[in-house]
XYZ file of C-alpha atoms in Angstrom:
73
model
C 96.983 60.535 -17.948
C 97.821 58.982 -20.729
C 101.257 58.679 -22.986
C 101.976 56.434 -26.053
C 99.535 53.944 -24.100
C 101.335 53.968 -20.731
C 99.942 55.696 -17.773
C 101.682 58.052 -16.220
C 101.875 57.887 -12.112
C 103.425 60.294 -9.687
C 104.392 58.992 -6.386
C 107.632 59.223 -3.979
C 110.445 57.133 -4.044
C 111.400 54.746 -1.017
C 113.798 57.662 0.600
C 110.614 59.963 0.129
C 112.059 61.791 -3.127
C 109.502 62.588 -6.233
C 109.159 60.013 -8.896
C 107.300 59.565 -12.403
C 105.900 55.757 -13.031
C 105.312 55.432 -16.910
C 104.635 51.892 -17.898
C 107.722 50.259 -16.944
C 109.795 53.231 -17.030
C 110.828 55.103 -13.427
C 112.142 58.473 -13.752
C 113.775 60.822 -11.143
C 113.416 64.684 -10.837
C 116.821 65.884 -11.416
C 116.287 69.933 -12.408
C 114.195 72.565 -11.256
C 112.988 75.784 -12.258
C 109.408 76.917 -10.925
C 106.746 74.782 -11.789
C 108.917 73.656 -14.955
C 110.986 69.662 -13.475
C 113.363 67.703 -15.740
C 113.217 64.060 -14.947
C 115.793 61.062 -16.208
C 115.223 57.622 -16.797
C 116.376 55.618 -13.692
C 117.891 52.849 -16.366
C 120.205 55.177 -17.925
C 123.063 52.539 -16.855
C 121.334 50.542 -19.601
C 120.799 53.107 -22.373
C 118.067 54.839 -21.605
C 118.616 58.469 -22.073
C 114.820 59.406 -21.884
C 113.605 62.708 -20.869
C 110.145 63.979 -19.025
C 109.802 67.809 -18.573
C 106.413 68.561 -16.798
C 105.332 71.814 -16.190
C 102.721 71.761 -13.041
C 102.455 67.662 -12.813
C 101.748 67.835 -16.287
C 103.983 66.048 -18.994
C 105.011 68.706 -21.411
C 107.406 67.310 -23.752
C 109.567 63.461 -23.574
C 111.452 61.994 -26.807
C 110.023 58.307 -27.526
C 112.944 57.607 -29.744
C 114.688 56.851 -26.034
C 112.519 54.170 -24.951
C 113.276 52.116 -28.004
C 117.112 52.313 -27.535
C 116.986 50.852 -23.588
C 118.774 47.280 -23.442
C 116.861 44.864 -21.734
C 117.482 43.688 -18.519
């Protein structure tokens, strides 16, 4: 799948937990409801206050406004 260009990837951290890969971008599950996750932006220590909600491994909603706020490393 594709967003704004960047593919999206879902794979498992190094400790096993659920991650989302979008271009650069890493992004941890950190609510549940059902089928319905909320993920953050692993860099929000440098800005980045981007949201993923997926419902069933499918990206559902995310702001791109976030992604061009994130300082660079």
């Amino acid at each position: 799948m594709l967003v704004l260009g960047m593919e999206i990837v879902f794979t498992k951290s190094r400790k096993g937990m659920p991650v989302i890969v979008m271009g650069p971008y890493r992004f941890n599950k950190v609510v549940s409801a059902g089928p319905k996750f909320r993920w953050r932006c692993t860099r929000n220590v440098h800005g980045c206050r981007a949201l993923v909600y997926t419902f069933y491994d499918e990206v559902i909603h995310f702001d791109r406004y976030y992604f061009l706020t994130v300082k660079k490393w």
